[in-house]
Amino acid sequence: MFEEDYRCEDGEVVIDQQCVPCPPGSYYDLAGGKKCTKCPIGHYNSESARLACNKCPIIQDKEGVTESEGATSERECKEMCEAGHYLDQFTERCLPCGHGRYQENKGKFGCDLCEVGKTTRT
């Protein structure tokens, strides 16, 4: 019995019996099973068949962060807000969560509502 074996270039995976480059927003993970993996939060990749993602730059003297995995552009990198703050979409500035809302982790893009019957002091 004849067995086909594919030899793709680094940065490519076999899909439907063809070598296909890992798409933007991902990288070819050599150490993690030689597969396409989404760029982690705080990283981006705008090109195909890359072996690594680019780290977001420093923004307003703070580490850059993306809202989710798989960012395809440096434009998706935003200022990392401290806990208790969120990134306002219009001003792209970190603002306090406000009365009745909270945020426990830095780098989040939104705040959570307090449980029914509970609120915050500030």
N, CA, C and O atoms as a GROMACS GRO file, in nm:
protein
  488
    1MET      N    1   0.085  -0.118   0.000
    1MET     CA    2   0.000   0.000   0.000
    1MET      C    3   0.089   0.124   0.000
    1MET      O    4   0.183   0.132   0.079
    2PHE      N    5   0.062   0.218  -0.085
    2PHE     CA    6   0.138   0.341  -0.098
    2PHE      C    7   0.082   0.445  -0.001
    2PHE      O    8  -0.039   0.465   0.007
    3GLU      N    9   0.172   0.512   0.073
    3GLU     CA   10   0.130   0.613   0.169
    3GLU      C   11   0.185   0.748   0.126
    3GLU      O   12   0.306   0.764   0.105
    4GLU      N   13   0.095   0.847   0.112
    4GLU     CA   14   0.139   0.981   0.075
    4GLU      C   15   0.194   1.052   0.197
    4GLU      O   16   0.141   1.038   0.307
    5ASP      N   17   0.299   1.128   0.178
    5ASP     CA   18   0.358   1.205   0.286
    5ASP      C   19   0.384   1.346   0.232
    5ASP      O   20   0.445   1.362   0.126
    6TYR      N   21   0.339   1.446   0.304
    6TYR     CA   22   0.356   1.583   0.259
    6TYR      C   23   0.472   1.647   0.332
    6TYR      O   24   0.490   1.629   0.452
    7ARG      N   25   0.550   1.722   0.258
    7ARG     CA   26   0.661   1.796   0.315
    7ARG      C   27   0.636   1.943   0.282
    7ARG      O   28   0.672   1.991   0.175
    8CYS      N   29   0.572   2.011   0.376
    8CYS     CA   30   0.543   2.154   0.357
    8CYS      C   31   0.658   2.237   0.411
    8CYS      O   32   0.737   2.190   0.493
    9GLU      N   33   0.666   2.359   0.366
    9GLU     CA   34   0.763   2.453   0.418
    9GLU      C   35   0.725   2.491   0.561
    9GLU      O   36   0.608   2.480   0.599
   10ASP      N   37   0.822   2.536   0.641
   10ASP     CA   38   0.789   2.589   0.773
   10ASP      C   39   0.692   2.705   0.754
   10ASP      O   40   0.714   2.792   0.669
   11GLY      N   41   0.587   2.706   0.833
   11GLY     CA   42   0.485   2.809   0.820
   11GLY      C   43   0.364   2.761   0.743
   11GLY      O   44   0.266   2.834   0.727
   12GLU      N   45   0.370   2.636   0.694
   12GLU     CA   46   0.258   2.579   0.619
   12GLU      C   47   0.210   2.450   0.685
   12GLU      O   48   0.288   2.378   0.747
   13VAL      N   49   0.082   2.423   0.669
   13VAL     CA   50   0.021   2.299   0.720
   13VAL      C   51  -0.056   2.232   0.606
   13VAL      O   52  -0.088   2.297   0.507
   14VAL      N   53  -0.084   2.104   0.621
   14VAL     CA   54  -0.159   2.030   0.519
   14VAL      C   55  -0.308   2.043   0.547
   14VAL      O   56  -0.356   2.008   0.655
   15ILE      N   57  -0.381   2.095   0.447
   15ILE     CA   58  -0.526   2.104   0.454
   15ILE      C   59  -0.579   2.056   0.318
   15ILE      O   60  -0.540   2.108   0.214
   16ASP      N   61  -0.667   1.957   0.322
   16ASP     CA   62  -0.724   1.900   0.199
   16ASP      C   63  -0.614   1.861   0.100
   16ASP      O   64  -0.623   1.892  -0.019
   17GLN      N   65  -0.514   1.795   0.149
   17GLN     CA   66  -0.403   1.742   0.070
   17GLN      C   67  -0.322   1.850  -0.002
   17GLN      O   68  -0.267   1.825  -0.110
   18GLN      N   69  -0.317   1.969   0.057
   18GLN     CA   70  -0.236   2.077   0.001
   18GLN      C   71  -0.163   2.148   0.114
   18GLN      O   72  -0.211   2.154   0.227
   19CYS      N   73  -0.046   2.202   0.082
   19CYS     CA   74   0.027   2.283   0.179
   19CYS      C   75  -0.033   2.424   0.177
   19CYS      O   76  -0.038   2.489   0.073
   20VAL      N   77  -0.077   2.469   0.293
   20VAL     CA   78  -0.143   2.598   0.306
   20VAL      C   79  -0.071   2.679   0.413
   20VAL      O   80  -0.046   2.627   0.522
   21PRO      N   81  -0.036   2.806   0.385
   21PRO     CA   82   0.033   2.888   0.485
   21PRO      C   83  -0.060   2.923   0.601
   21PRO      O   84  -0.180   2.940   0.583
   22CYS      N   85  -0.003   2.933   0.721
   22CYS     CA   86  -0.080   2.981   0.835
   22CYS      C   87  -0.124   3.124   0.804
   22CYS      O   88  -0.043   3.204   0.757
   23PRO      N   89  -0.248   3.158   0.830
   23PRO     CA   90  -0.300   3.289   0.793
   23PRO      C   91  -0.254   3.401   0.886
   23PRO      O   92  -0.204   3.375   0.995
   24PRO      N   93  -0.272   3.527   0.844
   24PRO     CA   94  -0.246   3.639   0.934
   24PRO      C   95  -0.325   3.620   1.064
   24PRO      O   96  -0.435   3.565   1.063
   25GLY      N   97  -0.267   3.667   1.174
   25GLY     CA   98  -0.332   3.650   1.304
   25GLY      C   99  -0.293   3.521   1.373
   25GLY      O  100  -0.338   3.490   1.483
   26SER      N  101  -0.207   3.443   1.304
   26SER     CA  102  -0.160   3.317   1.361
   26SER      C  103  -0.012   3.300   1.328
   26SER      O  104   0.047   3.380   1.256
   27TYR      N  105   0.046   3.194   1.384
   27TYR     CA  106   0.185   3.161   1.355
   27TYR      C  107   0.199   3.010   1.352
   27TYR      O  108   0.116   2.937   1.406
   28TYR      N  109   0.305   2.964   1.286
   28TYR     CA  110   0.334   2.821   1.277
   28TYR      C  111   0.408   2.781   1.404
   28TYR      O  112   0.522   2.821   1.425
   29ASP      N  113   0.343   2.703   1.488
   29ASP     CA  114   0.393   2.666   1.620
   29ASP      C  115   0.480   2.540   1.610
   29ASP      O  116   0.429   2.428   1.619
   30LEU      N  117   0.610   2.560   1.591
   30LEU     CA  118   0.703   2.446   1.579
   30LEU      C  119   0.707   2.362   1.706
   30LEU      O  120   0.707   2.239   1.698
   31ALA      N  121   0.710   2.426   1.822
   31ALA     CA  122   0.722   2.355   1.949
   31ALA      C  123   0.590   2.294   1.993
   31ALA      O  124   0.590   2.196   2.068
   32GLY      N  125   0.480   2.348   1.948
   32GLY     CA  126   0.349   2.303   1.994
   32GLY      C  127   0.276   2.211   1.898
   32GLY      O  128   0.153   2.213   1.894
   33GLY      N  129   0.348   2.132   1.823
   33GLY     CA  130   0.284   2.035   1.736
   33GLY      C  131   0.282   2.070   1.590
   33GLY      O  132   0.208   2.010   1.512
   34LYS      N  133   0.363   2.167   1.551
   34LYS     CA  134   0.373   2.207   1.410
   34LYS      C  135   0.235   2.235   1.350
   34LYS      O  136   0.195   2.173   1.252
   35LYS      N  137   0.164   2.328   1.412
   35LYS     CA  138   0.031   2.366   1.366
   35LYS      C  139   0.016   2.517   1.370
   35LYS      O  140   0.097   2.587   1.430
   36CYS      N  141  -0.088   2.566   1.305
   36CYS     CA  142  -0.118   2.708   1.308
   36CYS      C  143  -0.186   2.739   1.442
   36CYS      O  144  -0.282   2.672   1.480
   37THR      N  145  -0.135   2.839   1.512
   37THR     CA  146  -0.188   2.879   1.642
   37THR      C  147  -0.215   3.029   1.638
   37THR      O  148  -0.134   3.106   1.587
   38LYS      N  149  -0.330   3.071   1.693
   38LYS     CA  150  -0.363   3.214   1.696
   38LYS      C  151  -0.259   3.290   1.778
   38LYS      O  152  -0.208   3.238   1.878
   39CYS      N  153  -0.228   3.411   1.735
   39CYS     CA  154  -0.139   3.498   1.813
   39CYS      C  155  -0.202   3.520   1.950
   39CYS      O  156  -0.323   3.543   1.959
   40PRO      N  157  -0.123   3.514   2.058
   40PRO     CA  158  -0.179   3.537   2.191
   40PRO      C  159  -0.215   3.683   2.213
   40PRO      O  160  -0.174   3.770   2.136
   41ILE      N  161  -0.293   3.710   2.316
   41ILE     CA  162  -0.327   3.846   2.352
   41ILE      C  163  -0.199   3.925   2.374
   41ILE      O  164  -0.106   3.877   2.438
   42GLY      N  165  -0.194   4.046   2.320
   42GLY     CA  166  -0.075   4.130   2.330
   42GLY      C  167   0.021   4.113   2.214
   42GLY      O  168   0.129   4.171   2.214
   43HIS      N  169  -0.019   4.033   2.114
   43HIS     CA  170   0.064   4.008   1.996
   43HIS      C  171  -0.023   4.016   1.871
   43HIS      O  172  -0.145   4.004   1.879
   44TYR      N  173   0.040   4.036   1.756
   44TYR     CA  174  -0.031   4.042   1.628
   44TYR      C  175   0.060   3.989   1.518
   44TYR      O  176   0.181   3.977   1.536
   45ASN      N  177   0.000   3.957   1.404
   45ASN     CA  178   0.076   3.915   1.287
   45ASN      C  179  -0.005   3.950   1.163
   45ASN      O  180  -0.118   3.902   1.147
   46SER      N  181   0.049   4.031   1.076
   46SER     CA  182  -0.022   4.074   0.956
   46SER      C  183   0.015   3.993   0.832
   46SER      O  184  -0.040   4.018   0.724
   47GLU      N  185   0.107   3.898   0.845
   47GLU     CA  186   0.153   3.822   0.729
   47GLU      C  187   0.122   3.674   0.742
   47GLU      O  188   0.097   3.624   0.852
   48SER      N  189   0.125   3.604   0.631
   48SER     CA  190   0.103   3.459   0.628
   48SER      C  191   0.235   3.386   0.651
   48SER      O  192   0.342   3.441   0.628
   49ALA      N  193   0.225   3.262   0.695
   49ALA     CA  194   0.339   3.169   0.706
   49ALA      C  195   0.449   3.218   0.799
   49ALA      O  196   0.567   3.190   0.775
   50ARG      N  197   0.414   3.289   0.905
   50ARG     CA  198   0.513   3.338   0.999
   50ARG      C  199   0.538   3.235   1.109
   50ARG      O  200   0.450   3.156   1.142
   51LEU      N  201   0.659   3.236   1.164
   51LEU     CA  202   0.696   3.143   1.270
   51LEU      C  203   0.676   3.203   1.409
   51LEU      O  204   0.692   3.134   1.509
   52ALA      N  205   0.641   3.332   1.415
   52ALA     CA  206   0.617   3.400   1.543
   52ALA      C  207   0.528   3.521   1.518
   52ALA      O  208   0.517   3.570   1.406
   53CYS      N  209   0.466   3.569   1.625
   53CYS     CA  210   0.386   3.691   1.619
   53CYS      C  211   0.467   3.807   1.674
   53CYS      O  212   0.562   3.786   1.749
   54ASN      N  213   0.430   3.927   1.637
   54ASN     CA  214   0.495   4.048   1.687
   54ASN      C  215   0.430   4.092   1.818
   54ASN      O  216   0.308   4.087   1.832
   55LYS      N  217   0.511   4.135   1.913
   55LYS     CA  218   0.460   4.186   2.039
   55LYS      C  219   0.409   4.328   2.018
   55LYS      O  220   0.470   4.406   1.946
   56CYS      N  221   0.296   4.360   2.080
   56CYS     CA  222   0.243   4.496   2.071
   56CYS      C  223   0.344   4.595   2.126
   56CYS      O  224   0.417   4.564   2.221
   57PRO      N  225   0.350   4.714   2.068
   57PRO     CA  226   0.443   4.816   2.118
   57PRO      C  227   0.394   4.879   2.249
   57PRO      O  228   0.281   4.856   2.291
   58ILE      N  229   0.480   4.957   2.310
   58ILE     CA  230   0.446   5.035   2.429
   58ILE      C  231   0.356   5.151   2.382
   58ILE      O  232   0.388   5.220   2.285
   59ILE      N  233   0.244   5.172   2.453
   59ILE     CA  234   0.150   5.277   2.417
   59ILE      C  235   0.126   5.362   2.542
   59ILE      O  236   0.088   5.309   2.646
   60GLN      N  237   0.146   5.492   2.531
   60GLN     CA  238   0.127   5.583   2.646
   60GLN      C  239   0.207   5.534   2.768
   60GLN      O  240   0.158   5.539   2.880
   61ASP      N  241   0.329   5.489   2.746
   61ASP     CA  242   0.417   5.438   2.850
   61ASP      C  243   0.365   5.311   2.918
   61ASP      O  244   0.410   5.277   3.027
   62LYS      N  245   0.271   5.242   2.855
   62LYS     CA  246   0.216   5.118   2.910
   62LYS      C  247   0.226   5.007   2.806
   62LYS      O  248   0.229   5.033   2.685
   63GLU      N  249   0.229   4.885   2.854
   63GLU     CA  250   0.235   4.769   2.766
   63GLU      C  251   0.112   4.768   2.674
   63GLU      O  252   0.001   4.799   2.717
   64GLY      N  253   0.133   4.732   2.548
   64GLY     CA  254   0.022   4.721   2.454
   64GLY      C  255  -0.049   4.588   2.469
   64GLY      O  256   0.013   4.488   2.505
   65VAL      N  257  -0.179   4.587   2.442
   65VAL     CA  258  -0.260   4.466   2.458
   65VAL      C  259  -0.364   4.462   2.345
   65VAL      O  260  -0.406   4.566   2.294
   66THR      N  261  -0.406   4.341   2.308
   66THR     CA  262  -0.514   4.324   2.212
   66THR      C  263  -0.637   4.273   2.287
   66THR      O  264  -0.625   4.214   2.394
   67GLU      N  265  -0.753   4.296   2.231
   67GLU     CA  266  -0.876   4.255   2.298
   67GLU      C  267  -0.892   4.104   2.300
   67GLU      O  268  -0.949   4.048   2.394
   68SER      N  269  -0.841   4.037   2.197
   68SER     CA  270  -0.854   3.892   2.189
   68SER      C  271  -0.734   3.832   2.116
   68SER      O  272  -0.647   3.904   2.068
   69GLU      N  273  -0.731   3.702   2.109
   69GLU     CA  274  -0.627   3.631   2.034
   69GLU      C  275  -0.651   3.651   1.884
   69GLU      O  276  -0.762   3.683   1.842
   70GLY      N  277  -0.546   3.633   1.805
   70GLY     CA  278  -0.561   3.634   1.659
   70GLY      C  279  -0.559   3.771   1.594
   70GLY      O  280  -0.614   3.787   1.486
   71ALA      N  281  -0.497   3.870   1.658
   71ALA     CA  282  -0.490   4.004   1.600
   71ALA      C  283  -0.407   4.001   1.472
   71ALA      O  284  -0.303   3.935   1.466
   72THR      N  285  -0.453   4.074   1.371
   72THR     CA  286  -0.385   4.074   1.241
   72THR      C  287  -0.315   4.205   1.209
   72THR      O  288  -0.254   4.217   1.103
   73SER      N  289  -0.324   4.304   1.299
   73SER     CA  290  -0.265   4.434   1.271
   73SER      C  291  -0.218   4.501   1.399
   73SER      O  292  -0.276   4.481   1.506
   74GLU      N  293  -0.113   4.582   1.389
   74GLU     CA  294  -0.065   4.660   1.502
   74GLU      C  295  -0.173   4.758   1.549
   74GLU      O  296  -0.173   4.797   1.666
   75ARG      N  297  -0.264   4.798   1.461
   75ARG     CA  298  -0.373   4.889   1.498
   75ARG      C  299  -0.464   4.828   1.606
   75ARG      O  300  -0.534   4.901   1.676
   76GLU      N  301  -0.463   4.695   1.619
   76GLU     CA  302  -0.546   4.628   1.721
   76GLU      C  303  -0.481   4.636   1.859
   76GLU      O  304  -0.544   4.600   1.959
   77CYS      N  305  -0.357   4.682   1.866
   77CYS     CA  306  -0.287   4.698   1.994
   77CYS      C  307  -0.333   4.827   2.059
   77CYS      O  308  -0.333   4.933   1.996
   78LYS      N  309  -0.372   4.818   2.185
   78LYS     CA  310  -0.420   4.933   2.260
   78LYS      C  311  -0.347   4.941   2.393
   78LYS      O  312  -0.281   4.845   2.434
   79GLU      N  313  -0.359   5.055   2.459
   79GLU     CA  314  -0.299   5.076   2.591
   79GLU      C  315  -0.359   4.978   2.691
   79GLU      O  316  -0.480   4.959   2.695
   80MET      N  317  -0.274   4.915   2.774
   80MET     CA  318  -0.322   4.823   2.876
   80MET      C  319  -0.366   4.902   2.998
   80MET      O  320  -0.284   4.967   3.064
   81CYS      N  321  -0.494   4.898   3.028
   81CYS     CA  322  -0.549   4.970   3.142
   81CYS      C  323  -0.526   4.892   3.272
   81CYS      O  324  -0.518   4.770   3.272
   82GLU      N  325  -0.516   4.966   3.380
   82GLU     CA  326  -0.501   4.905   3.513
   82GLU      C  327  -0.635   4.847   3.558
   82GLU      O  328  -0.740   4.880   3.502
   83ALA      N  329  -0.633   4.760   3.659
   83ALA     CA  330  -0.756   4.707   3.718
   83ALA      C  331  -0.842   4.824   3.764
   83ALA      O  332  -0.789   4.924   3.812
   84GLY      N  333  -0.974   4.811   3.750
   84GLY     CA  334  -1.065   4.918   3.787
   84GLY      C  335  -1.089   5.017   3.675
   84GLY      O  336  -1.162   5.114   3.693
   85HIS      N  337  -1.027   4.994   3.558
   85HIS     CA  338  -1.040   5.082   3.443
   85HIS      C  339  -1.073   5.000   3.319
   85HIS      O  340  -1.053   4.879   3.316
   86TYR      N  341  -1.122   5.068   3.216
   86TYR     CA  342  -1.150   5.005   3.088
   86TYR      C  343  -1.103   5.098   2.977
   86TYR      O  344  -1.081   5.217   3.000
   87LEU      N  345  -1.087   5.044   2.857
   87LEU     CA  346  -1.043   5.125   2.744
   87LEU      C  347  -1.165   5.178   2.671
   87LEU      O  348  -1.243   5.101   2.614
   88ASP      N  349  -1.183   5.309   2.672
   88ASP     CA  350  -1.294   5.373   2.601
   88ASP      C  351  -1.270   5.363   2.451
   88ASP      O  352  -1.163   5.402   2.403
   89GLN      N  353  -1.365   5.311   2.376
   89GLN     CA  354  -1.349   5.289   2.232
   89GLN      C  355  -1.334   5.417   2.153
   89GLN      O  356  -1.267   5.419   2.050
   90PHE      N  357  -1.397   5.525   2.200
   90PHE     CA  358  -1.396   5.649   2.124
   90PHE      C  359  -1.271   5.732   2.149
   90PHE      O  360  -1.211   5.784   2.055
   91THR      N  361  -1.231   5.744   2.275
   91THR     CA  362  -1.114   5.825   2.307
   91THR      C  363  -0.985   5.743   2.310
   91THR      O  364  -0.876   5.799   2.306
   92GLU      N  365  -0.999   5.609   2.316
   92GLU     CA  366  -0.887   5.517   2.330
   92GLU      C  367  -0.802   5.552   2.451
   92GLU      O  368  -0.679   5.542   2.447
   93ARG      N  369  -0.869   5.594   2.558
   93ARG     CA  370  -0.803   5.624   2.684
   93ARG      C  371  -0.861   5.535   2.792
   93ARG      O  372  -0.975   5.490   2.784
   94CYS      N  373  -0.781   5.509   2.895
   94CYS     CA  374  -0.826   5.430   3.008
   94CYS      C  375  -0.912   5.518   3.099
   94CYS      O  376  -0.869   5.626   3.141
   95LEU      N  377  -1.031   5.471   3.130
   95LEU     CA  378  -1.124   5.545   3.216
   95LEU      C  379  -1.167   5.456   3.331
   95LEU      O  380  -1.169   5.333   3.317
   96PRO      N  381  -1.202   5.516   3.448
   96PRO     CA  382  -1.249   5.435   3.560
   96PRO      C  383  -1.382   5.367   3.525
   96PRO      O  384  -1.461   5.419   3.447
   97CYS      N  385  -1.405   5.251   3.583
   97CYS     CA  386  -1.526   5.174   3.552
   97CYS      C  387  -1.654   5.248   3.586
   97CYS      O  388  -1.753   5.236   3.513
   98GLY      N  389  -1.656   5.322   3.694
   98GLY     CA  390  -1.777   5.394   3.730
   98GLY      C  391  -1.860   5.321   3.834
   98GLY      O  392  -1.836   5.205   3.864
   99HIS      N  393  -1.957   5.391   3.887
   99HIS     CA  394  -2.042   5.342   3.995
   99HIS      C  395  -2.121   5.219   3.949
   99HIS      O  396  -2.187   5.221   3.845
  100GLY      N  397  -2.114   5.112   4.029
  100GLY     CA  398  -2.190   4.991   4.000
  100GLY      C  399  -2.121   4.896   3.903
  100GLY      O  400  -2.180   4.795   3.863
  101ARG      N  401  -1.999   4.926   3.867
  101ARG     CA  402  -1.922   4.841   3.774
  101ARG      C  403  -1.785   4.815   3.834
  101ARG      O  404  -1.736   4.892   3.916
  102TYR      N  405  -1.722   4.707   3.791
  102TYR     CA  406  -1.590   4.672   3.843
  102TYR      C  407  -1.508   4.603   3.736
  102TYR      O  408  -1.562   4.554   3.637
  103GLN      N  409  -1.378   4.599   3.756
  103GLN     CA  410  -1.286   4.530   3.668
  103GLN      C  411  -1.168   4.483   3.753
  103GLN      O  412  -1.092   4.565   3.805
  104GLU      N  413  -1.154   4.353   3.769
  104GLU     CA  414  -1.051   4.297   3.857
  104GLU      C  415  -0.914   4.281   3.792
  104GLU      O  416  -0.813   4.276   3.862
  105ASN      N  417  -0.910   4.274   3.661
  105ASN     CA  418  -0.785   4.243   3.591
  105ASN      C  419  -0.741   4.357   3.501
  105ASN      O  420  -0.824   4.421   3.437
  106LYS      N  421  -0.611   4.381   3.496
  106LYS     CA  422  -0.561   4.483   3.404
  106LYS      C  423  -0.570   4.431   3.261
  106LYS      O  424  -0.570   4.311   3.237
  107GLY      N  425  -0.576   4.524   3.167
  107GLY     CA  426  -0.576   4.489   3.026
  107GLY      C  427  -0.710   4.451   2.968
  107GLY      O  428  -0.716   4.404   2.854
  108LYS      N  429  -0.818   4.470   3.041
  108LYS     CA  430  -0.950   4.435   2.990
  108LYS      C  431  -1.012   4.554   2.918
  108LYS      O  432  -0.979   4.669   2.947
  109PHE      N  433  -1.101   4.527   2.825
  109PHE     CA  434  -1.159   4.630   2.742
  109PHE      C  435  -1.298   4.673   2.789
  109PHE      O  436  -1.362   4.758   2.726
  110GLY      N  437  -1.346   4.615   2.898
  110GLY     CA  438  -1.477   4.650   2.949
  110GLY      C  439  -1.486   4.621   3.098
  110GLY      O  440  -1.399   4.555   3.154
  111CYS      N  441  -1.591   4.671   3.160
  111CYS     CA  442  -1.614   4.649   3.302
  111CYS      C  443  -1.737   4.560   3.319
  111CYS      O  444  -1.824   4.554   3.232
  112ASP      N  445  -1.744   4.492   3.431
  112ASP     CA  446  -1.858   4.406   3.462
  112ASP      C  447  -1.954   4.480   3.554
  112ASP      O  448  -1.912   4.565   3.633
  113LEU      N  449  -2.083   4.447   3.544
  113LEU     CA  450  -2.183   4.502   3.635
  113LEU      C  451  -2.177   4.428   3.767
  113LEU      O  452  -2.149   4.308   3.771
  114CYS      N  453  -2.202   4.501   3.875
  114CYS     CA  454  -2.211   4.438   4.006
  114CYS      C  455  -2.335   4.348   4.010
  114CYS      O  456  -2.429   4.368   3.933
  115GLU      N  457  -2.334   4.250   4.100
  115GLU     CA  458  -2.450   4.163   4.116
  115GLU      C  459  -2.571   4.246   4.158
  115GLU      O  460  -2.556   4.357   4.210
  116VAL      N  461  -2.690   4.192   4.136
  116VAL     CA  462  -2.814   4.260   4.174
  116VAL      C  463  -2.811   4.288   4.325
  116VAL      O  464  -2.781   4.198   4.404
  117GLY      N  465  -2.840   4.410   4.364
  117GLY     CA  466  -2.842   4.449   4.505
  117GLY      C  467  -2.707   4.492   4.558
  117GLY      O  468  -2.696   4.528   4.675
  118LYS      N  469  -2.602   4.489   4.473
  118LYS     CA  470  -2.467   4.530   4.516
  118LYS      C  471  -2.419   4.644   4.429
  118LYS      O  472  -2.467   4.663   4.317
  119THR      N  473  -2.323   4.720   4.480
  119THR     CA  474  -2.268   4.832   4.404
  119THR      C  475  -2.122   4.853   4.447
  119THR      O  476  -2.069   4.776   4.526
  120THR      N  477  -2.060   4.956   4.395
  120THR     CA  478  -1.924   4.991   4.433
  120THR      C  479  -1.926   5.125   4.505
  120THR      O  480  -2.022   5.201   4.493
  121ARG      N  481  -1.821   5.152   4.580
  121ARG     CA  482  -1.813   5.280   4.652
  121ARG      C  483  -1.783   5.396   4.558
  121ARG      O  484  -1.834   5.506   4.577
  122THR      N  485  -1.701   5.371   4.457
  122THR     CA  486  -1.663   5.477   4.363
  122THR      C  487  -1.691   5.435   4.221
  122THR      O  488  -1.666   5.511   4.128
   0.00000   0.00000   0.00000
